[in-house]
mmCIF file of C-alpha atoms in Angstrom:
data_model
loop_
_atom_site.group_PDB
_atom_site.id
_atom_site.type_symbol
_atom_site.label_atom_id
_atom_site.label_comp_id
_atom_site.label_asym_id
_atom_site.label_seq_id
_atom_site.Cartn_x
_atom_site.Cartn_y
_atom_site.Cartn_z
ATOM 1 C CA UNK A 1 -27.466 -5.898 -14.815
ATOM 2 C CA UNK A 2 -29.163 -3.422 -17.122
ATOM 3 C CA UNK A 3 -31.916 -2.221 -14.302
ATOM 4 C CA UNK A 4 -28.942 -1.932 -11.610
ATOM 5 C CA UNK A 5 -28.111 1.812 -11.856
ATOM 6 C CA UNK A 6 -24.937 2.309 -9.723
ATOM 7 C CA UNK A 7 -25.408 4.960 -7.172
ATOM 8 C CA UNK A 8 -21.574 6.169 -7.681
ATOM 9 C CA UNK A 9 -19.265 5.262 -10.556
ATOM 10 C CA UNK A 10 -15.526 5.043 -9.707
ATOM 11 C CA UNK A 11 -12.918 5.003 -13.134
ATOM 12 C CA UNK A 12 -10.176 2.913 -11.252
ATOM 13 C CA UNK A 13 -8.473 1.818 -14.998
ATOM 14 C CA UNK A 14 -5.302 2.166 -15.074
ATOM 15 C CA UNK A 15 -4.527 2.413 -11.426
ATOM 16 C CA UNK A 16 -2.829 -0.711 -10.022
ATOM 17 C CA UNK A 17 -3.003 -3.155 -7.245
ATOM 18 C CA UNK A 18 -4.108 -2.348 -4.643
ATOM 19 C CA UNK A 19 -5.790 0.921 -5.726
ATOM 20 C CA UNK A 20 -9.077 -0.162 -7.343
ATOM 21 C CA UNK A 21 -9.708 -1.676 -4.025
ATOM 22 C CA UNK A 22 -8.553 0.819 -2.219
ATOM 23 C CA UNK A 23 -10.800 3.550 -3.940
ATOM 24 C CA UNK A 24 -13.480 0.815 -3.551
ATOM 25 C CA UNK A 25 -13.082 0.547 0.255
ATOM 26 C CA UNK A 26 -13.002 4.348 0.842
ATOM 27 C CA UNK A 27 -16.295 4.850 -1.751
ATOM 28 C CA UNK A 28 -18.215 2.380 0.606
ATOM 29 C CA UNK A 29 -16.959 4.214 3.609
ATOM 30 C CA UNK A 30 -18.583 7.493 2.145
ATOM 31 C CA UNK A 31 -21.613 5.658 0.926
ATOM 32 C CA UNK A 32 -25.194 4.702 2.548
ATOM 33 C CA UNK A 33 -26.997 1.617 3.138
ATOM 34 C CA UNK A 34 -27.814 0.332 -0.275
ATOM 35 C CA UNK A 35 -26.030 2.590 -2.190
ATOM 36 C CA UNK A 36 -24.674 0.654 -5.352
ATOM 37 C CA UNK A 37 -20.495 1.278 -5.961
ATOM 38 C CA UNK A 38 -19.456 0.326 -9.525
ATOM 39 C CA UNK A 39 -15.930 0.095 -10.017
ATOM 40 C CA UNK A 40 -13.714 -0.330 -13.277
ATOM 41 C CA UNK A 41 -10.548 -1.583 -12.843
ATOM 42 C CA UNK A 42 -7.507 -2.963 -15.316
ATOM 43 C CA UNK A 43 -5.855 -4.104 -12.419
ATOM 44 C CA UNK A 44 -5.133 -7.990 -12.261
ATOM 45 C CA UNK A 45 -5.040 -8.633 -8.844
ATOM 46 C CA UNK A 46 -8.973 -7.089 -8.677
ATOM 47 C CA UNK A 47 -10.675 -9.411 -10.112
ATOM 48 C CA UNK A 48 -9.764 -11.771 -6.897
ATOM 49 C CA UNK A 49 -8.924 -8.910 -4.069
ATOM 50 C CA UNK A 50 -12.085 -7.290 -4.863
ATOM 51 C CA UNK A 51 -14.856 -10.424 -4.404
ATOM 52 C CA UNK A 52 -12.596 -10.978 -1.741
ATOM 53 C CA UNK A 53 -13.284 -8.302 0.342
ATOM 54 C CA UNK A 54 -16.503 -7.699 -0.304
ATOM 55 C CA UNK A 55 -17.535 -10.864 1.152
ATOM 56 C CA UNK A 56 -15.268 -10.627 4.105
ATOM 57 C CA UNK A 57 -16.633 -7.442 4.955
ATOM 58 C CA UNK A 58 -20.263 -8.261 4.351
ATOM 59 C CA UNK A 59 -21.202 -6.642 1.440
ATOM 60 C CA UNK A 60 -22.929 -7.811 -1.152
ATOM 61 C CA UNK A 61 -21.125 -8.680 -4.990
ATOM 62 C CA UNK A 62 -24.324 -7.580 -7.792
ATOM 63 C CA UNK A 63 -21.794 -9.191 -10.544
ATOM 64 C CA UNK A 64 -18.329 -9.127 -11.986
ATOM 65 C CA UNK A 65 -18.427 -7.739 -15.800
ATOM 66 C CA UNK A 66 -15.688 -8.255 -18.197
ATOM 67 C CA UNK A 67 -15.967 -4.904 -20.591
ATOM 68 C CA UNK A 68 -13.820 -3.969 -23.407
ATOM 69 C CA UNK A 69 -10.455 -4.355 -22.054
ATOM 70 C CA UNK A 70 -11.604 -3.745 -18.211
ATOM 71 C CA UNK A 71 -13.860 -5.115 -15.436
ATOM 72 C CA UNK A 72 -16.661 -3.653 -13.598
ATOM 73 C CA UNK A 73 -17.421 -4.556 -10.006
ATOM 74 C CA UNK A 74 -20.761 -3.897 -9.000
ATOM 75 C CA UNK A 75 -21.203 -3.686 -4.612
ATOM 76 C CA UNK A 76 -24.002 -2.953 -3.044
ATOM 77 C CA UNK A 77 -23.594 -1.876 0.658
ATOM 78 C CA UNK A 78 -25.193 -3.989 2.958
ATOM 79 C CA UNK A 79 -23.841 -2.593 6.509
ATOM 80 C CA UNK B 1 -8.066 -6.910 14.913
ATOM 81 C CA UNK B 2 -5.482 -8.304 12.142
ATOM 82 C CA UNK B 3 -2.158 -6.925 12.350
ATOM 83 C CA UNK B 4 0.589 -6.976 9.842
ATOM 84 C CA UNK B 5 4.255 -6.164 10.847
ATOM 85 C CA UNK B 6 6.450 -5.355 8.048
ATOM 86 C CA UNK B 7 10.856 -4.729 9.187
ATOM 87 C CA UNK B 8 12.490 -2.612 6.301
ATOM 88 C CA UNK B 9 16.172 -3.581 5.960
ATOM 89 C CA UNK B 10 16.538 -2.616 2.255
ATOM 90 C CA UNK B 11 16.524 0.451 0.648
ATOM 91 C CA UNK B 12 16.115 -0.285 -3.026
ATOM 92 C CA UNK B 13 13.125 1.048 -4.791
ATOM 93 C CA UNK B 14 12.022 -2.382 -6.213
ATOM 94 C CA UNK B 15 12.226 -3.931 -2.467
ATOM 95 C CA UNK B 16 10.561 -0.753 -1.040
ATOM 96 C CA UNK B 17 7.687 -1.295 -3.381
ATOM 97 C CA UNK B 18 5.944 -4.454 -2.095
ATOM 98 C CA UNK B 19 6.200 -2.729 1.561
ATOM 99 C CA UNK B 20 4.440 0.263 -0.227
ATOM 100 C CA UNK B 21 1.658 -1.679 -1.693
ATOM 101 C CA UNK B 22 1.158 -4.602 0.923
ATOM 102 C CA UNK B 23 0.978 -1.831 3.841
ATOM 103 C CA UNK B 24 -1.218 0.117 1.448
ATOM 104 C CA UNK B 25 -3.554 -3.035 0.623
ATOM 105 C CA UNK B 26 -3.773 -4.210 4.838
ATOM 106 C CA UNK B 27 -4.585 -0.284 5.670
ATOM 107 C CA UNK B 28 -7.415 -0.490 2.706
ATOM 108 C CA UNK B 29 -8.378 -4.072 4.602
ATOM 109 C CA UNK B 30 -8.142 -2.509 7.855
ATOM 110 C CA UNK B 31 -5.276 -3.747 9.661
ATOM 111 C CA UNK B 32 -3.415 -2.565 11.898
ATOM 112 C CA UNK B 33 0.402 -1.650 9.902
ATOM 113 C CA UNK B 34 3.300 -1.667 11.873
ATOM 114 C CA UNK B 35 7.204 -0.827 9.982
ATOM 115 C CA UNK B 36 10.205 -0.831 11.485
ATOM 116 C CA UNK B 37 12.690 0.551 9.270
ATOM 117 C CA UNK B 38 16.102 -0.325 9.687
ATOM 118 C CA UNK B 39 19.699 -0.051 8.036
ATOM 119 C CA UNK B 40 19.499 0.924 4.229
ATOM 120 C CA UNK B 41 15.595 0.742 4.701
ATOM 121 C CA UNK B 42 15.811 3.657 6.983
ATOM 122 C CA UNK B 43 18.308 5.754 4.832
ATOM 123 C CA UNK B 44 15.601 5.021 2.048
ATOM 124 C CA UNK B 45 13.024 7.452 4.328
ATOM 125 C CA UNK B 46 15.792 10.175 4.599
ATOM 126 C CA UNK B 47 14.443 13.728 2.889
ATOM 127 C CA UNK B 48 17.497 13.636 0.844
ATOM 128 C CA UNK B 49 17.114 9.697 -0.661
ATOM 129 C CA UNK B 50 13.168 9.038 -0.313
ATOM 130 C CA UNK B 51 12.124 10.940 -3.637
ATOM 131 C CA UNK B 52 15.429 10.291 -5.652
ATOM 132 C CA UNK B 53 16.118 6.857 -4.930
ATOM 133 C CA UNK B 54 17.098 5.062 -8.567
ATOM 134 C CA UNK B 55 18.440 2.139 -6.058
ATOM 135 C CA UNK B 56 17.404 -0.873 -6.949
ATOM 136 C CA UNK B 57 19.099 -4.679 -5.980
ATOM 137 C CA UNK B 58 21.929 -5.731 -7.613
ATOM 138 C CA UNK B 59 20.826 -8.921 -9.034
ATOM 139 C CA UNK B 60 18.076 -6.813 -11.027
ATOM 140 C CA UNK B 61 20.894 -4.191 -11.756
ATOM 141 C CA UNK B 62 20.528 -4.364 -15.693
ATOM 142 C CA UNK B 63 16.333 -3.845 -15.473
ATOM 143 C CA UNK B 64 16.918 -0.577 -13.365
ATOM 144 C CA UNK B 65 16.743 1.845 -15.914
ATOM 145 C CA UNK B 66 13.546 -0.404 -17.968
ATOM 146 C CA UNK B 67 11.721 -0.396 -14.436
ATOM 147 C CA UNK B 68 11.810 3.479 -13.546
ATOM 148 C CA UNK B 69 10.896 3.707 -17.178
ATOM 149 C CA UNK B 70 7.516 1.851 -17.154
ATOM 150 C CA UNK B 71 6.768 3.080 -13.678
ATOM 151 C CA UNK B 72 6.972 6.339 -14.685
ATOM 152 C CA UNK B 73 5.164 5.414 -18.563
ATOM 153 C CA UNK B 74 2.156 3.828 -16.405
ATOM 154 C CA UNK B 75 1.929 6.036 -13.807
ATOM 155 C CA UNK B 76 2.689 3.858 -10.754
ATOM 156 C CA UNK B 77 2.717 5.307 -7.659
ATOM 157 C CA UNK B 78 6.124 5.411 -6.009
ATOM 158 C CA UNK B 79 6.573 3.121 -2.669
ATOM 159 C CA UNK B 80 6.563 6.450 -0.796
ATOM 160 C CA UNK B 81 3.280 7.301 -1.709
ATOM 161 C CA UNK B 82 1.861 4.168 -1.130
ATOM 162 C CA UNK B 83 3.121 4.636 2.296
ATOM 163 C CA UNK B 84 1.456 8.097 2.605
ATOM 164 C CA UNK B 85 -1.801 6.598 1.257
ATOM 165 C CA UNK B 86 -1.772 3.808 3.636
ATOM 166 C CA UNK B 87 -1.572 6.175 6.340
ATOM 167 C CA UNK B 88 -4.478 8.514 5.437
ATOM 168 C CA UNK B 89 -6.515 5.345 4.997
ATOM 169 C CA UNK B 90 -5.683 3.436 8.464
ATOM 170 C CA UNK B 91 -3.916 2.879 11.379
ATOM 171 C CA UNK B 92 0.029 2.647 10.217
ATOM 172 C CA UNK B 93 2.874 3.473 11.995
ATOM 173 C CA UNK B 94 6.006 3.758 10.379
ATOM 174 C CA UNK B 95 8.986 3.526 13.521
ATOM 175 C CA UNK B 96 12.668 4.235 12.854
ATOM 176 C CA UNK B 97 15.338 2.119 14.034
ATOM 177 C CA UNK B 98 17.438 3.915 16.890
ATOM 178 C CA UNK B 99 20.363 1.684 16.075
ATOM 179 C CA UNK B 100 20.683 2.561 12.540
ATOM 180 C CA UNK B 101 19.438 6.375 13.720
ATOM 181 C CA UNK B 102 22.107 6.993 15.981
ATOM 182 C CA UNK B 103 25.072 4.620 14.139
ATOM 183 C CA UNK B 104 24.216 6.978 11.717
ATOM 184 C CA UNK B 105 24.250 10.183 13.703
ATOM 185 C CA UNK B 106 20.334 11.177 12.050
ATOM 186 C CA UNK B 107 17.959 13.438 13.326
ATOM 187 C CA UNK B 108 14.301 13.148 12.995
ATOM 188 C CA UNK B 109 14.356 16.456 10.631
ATOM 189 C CA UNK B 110 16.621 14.398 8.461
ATOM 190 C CA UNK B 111 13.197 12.048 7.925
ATOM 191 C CA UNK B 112 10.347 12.106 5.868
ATOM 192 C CA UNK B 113 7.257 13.377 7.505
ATOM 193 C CA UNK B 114 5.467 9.884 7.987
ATOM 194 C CA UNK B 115 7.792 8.333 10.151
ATOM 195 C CA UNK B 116 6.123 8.872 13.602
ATOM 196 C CA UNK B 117 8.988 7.525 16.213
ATOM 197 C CA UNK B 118 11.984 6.305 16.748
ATOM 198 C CA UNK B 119 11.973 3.148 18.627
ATOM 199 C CA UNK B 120 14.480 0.780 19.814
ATOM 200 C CA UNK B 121 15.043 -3.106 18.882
ATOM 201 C CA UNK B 122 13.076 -4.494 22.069
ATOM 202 C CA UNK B 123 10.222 -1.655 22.448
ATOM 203 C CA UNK B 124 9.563 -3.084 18.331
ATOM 204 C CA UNK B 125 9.985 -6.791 18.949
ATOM 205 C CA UNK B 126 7.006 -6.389 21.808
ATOM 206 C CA UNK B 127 4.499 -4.631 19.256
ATOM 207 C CA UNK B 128 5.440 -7.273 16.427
ATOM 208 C CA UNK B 129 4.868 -10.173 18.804
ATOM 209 C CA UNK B 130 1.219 -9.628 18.447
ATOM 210 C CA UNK B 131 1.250 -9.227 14.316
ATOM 211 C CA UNK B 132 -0.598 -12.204 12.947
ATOM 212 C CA UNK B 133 1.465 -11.404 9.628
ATOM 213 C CA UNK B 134 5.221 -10.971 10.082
ATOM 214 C CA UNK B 135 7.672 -9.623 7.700
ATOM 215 C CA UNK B 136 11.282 -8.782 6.647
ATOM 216 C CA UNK B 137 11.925 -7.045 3.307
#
């Protein structure tokens, strides 16, 4: 994980379901091909939604880190 | 295309707040998000009710005051916002019931900005026929 270096950081904590993958979806609207989103979310119902829907929508899922008391989703845009 | 049809009958905050986040989460997901909001759900869009609503249903009655309490504490967003967010992010449509509109006597100026129309029973039931998601809150 340590040589990934997210293109665009979003701070989702503390916002709840759905809006870490909300802010998520529109961050890979904005973003180019490649570009790596990390999000970090508090929000229960991300650590399922999120993996989710990046697979539907053909992204690709770097990892899923549990930090001190959050998670980080790392995407990287693949379309 | 997936669509989700959502029919508001109630008007209490803590029944208005699933249709707030599941119309929120299917706009993020990019369905289509169709609301027909009828009875006390449609009172619950007037100007006068949609900010101040304290409503909530009367088998929860005692964990009113607790829930506006922690909502406000954590910052949730209220169901009306949701609803506003959904709509900046996708394709939602929020239609009035002209039953409860004219039983009523309402005006459209009596209604929060993101209604779009009022629509009748049977001009609903058609769009709703297609929604691979149906619901009644």
């Amino acid at each position: 994980m340590s040589d990934v270096k997210p293109t665009r950081v979003i701070d989702a904590r503390g916002s709840f379901c759905p809006g870490p993958l909300m802010e998520l979806i529109k961050a890979i609207k904005e973003a180019k091909v490649g570009d790596i989103i990390s999000v970090y979310s508090t929000d229960s119902g991300s650590k399922r939604d999120i993996p989710l829907w990046v697979e539907k929508a053909g992204h690709e899922l770097i990892g899923v880190f549990d930090r001190e008391g959050y998670t980080e989703f790392v995407v990287r845009k693949k379309r | 295309m997936t669509k989700i049809s959502i029919i508001v009958f109630s008007g209490t905050v803590d029944k208005l707040m699933p249709v707030g986040v599941l119309a929120s989460a299917a706009a993020a997901l990019g369905y289509d998000v169709e609301i027909f909001a009828t009875f006390w759900g449609l009172m619950a869009f007037r100007k006068d009710m949609a900010e101040k609503n304290t409503k909530i249903s009367k088998e929860f009655e005692e964990m009113g005051e607790m829930m506006f309490k922690i909502m406000k504490e954590k910052n949730v967003p209220s169901w009306l916002n949701l609803l506003r967010q959904a709509k900046e992010m996708g394709n939602v449509k929020i239609y009035a019931c002209a039953q409860t509109f004219d039983m009523f006597g309402m005006k459209k100026e009596d209604l929060v900005d993101i209604v779009d129309e009022v629509v009748g029973a049977g001009e609903y039931l058609e769009k709703a026929k297609e929604a691979d998601i149906s619901l009644f809150i």
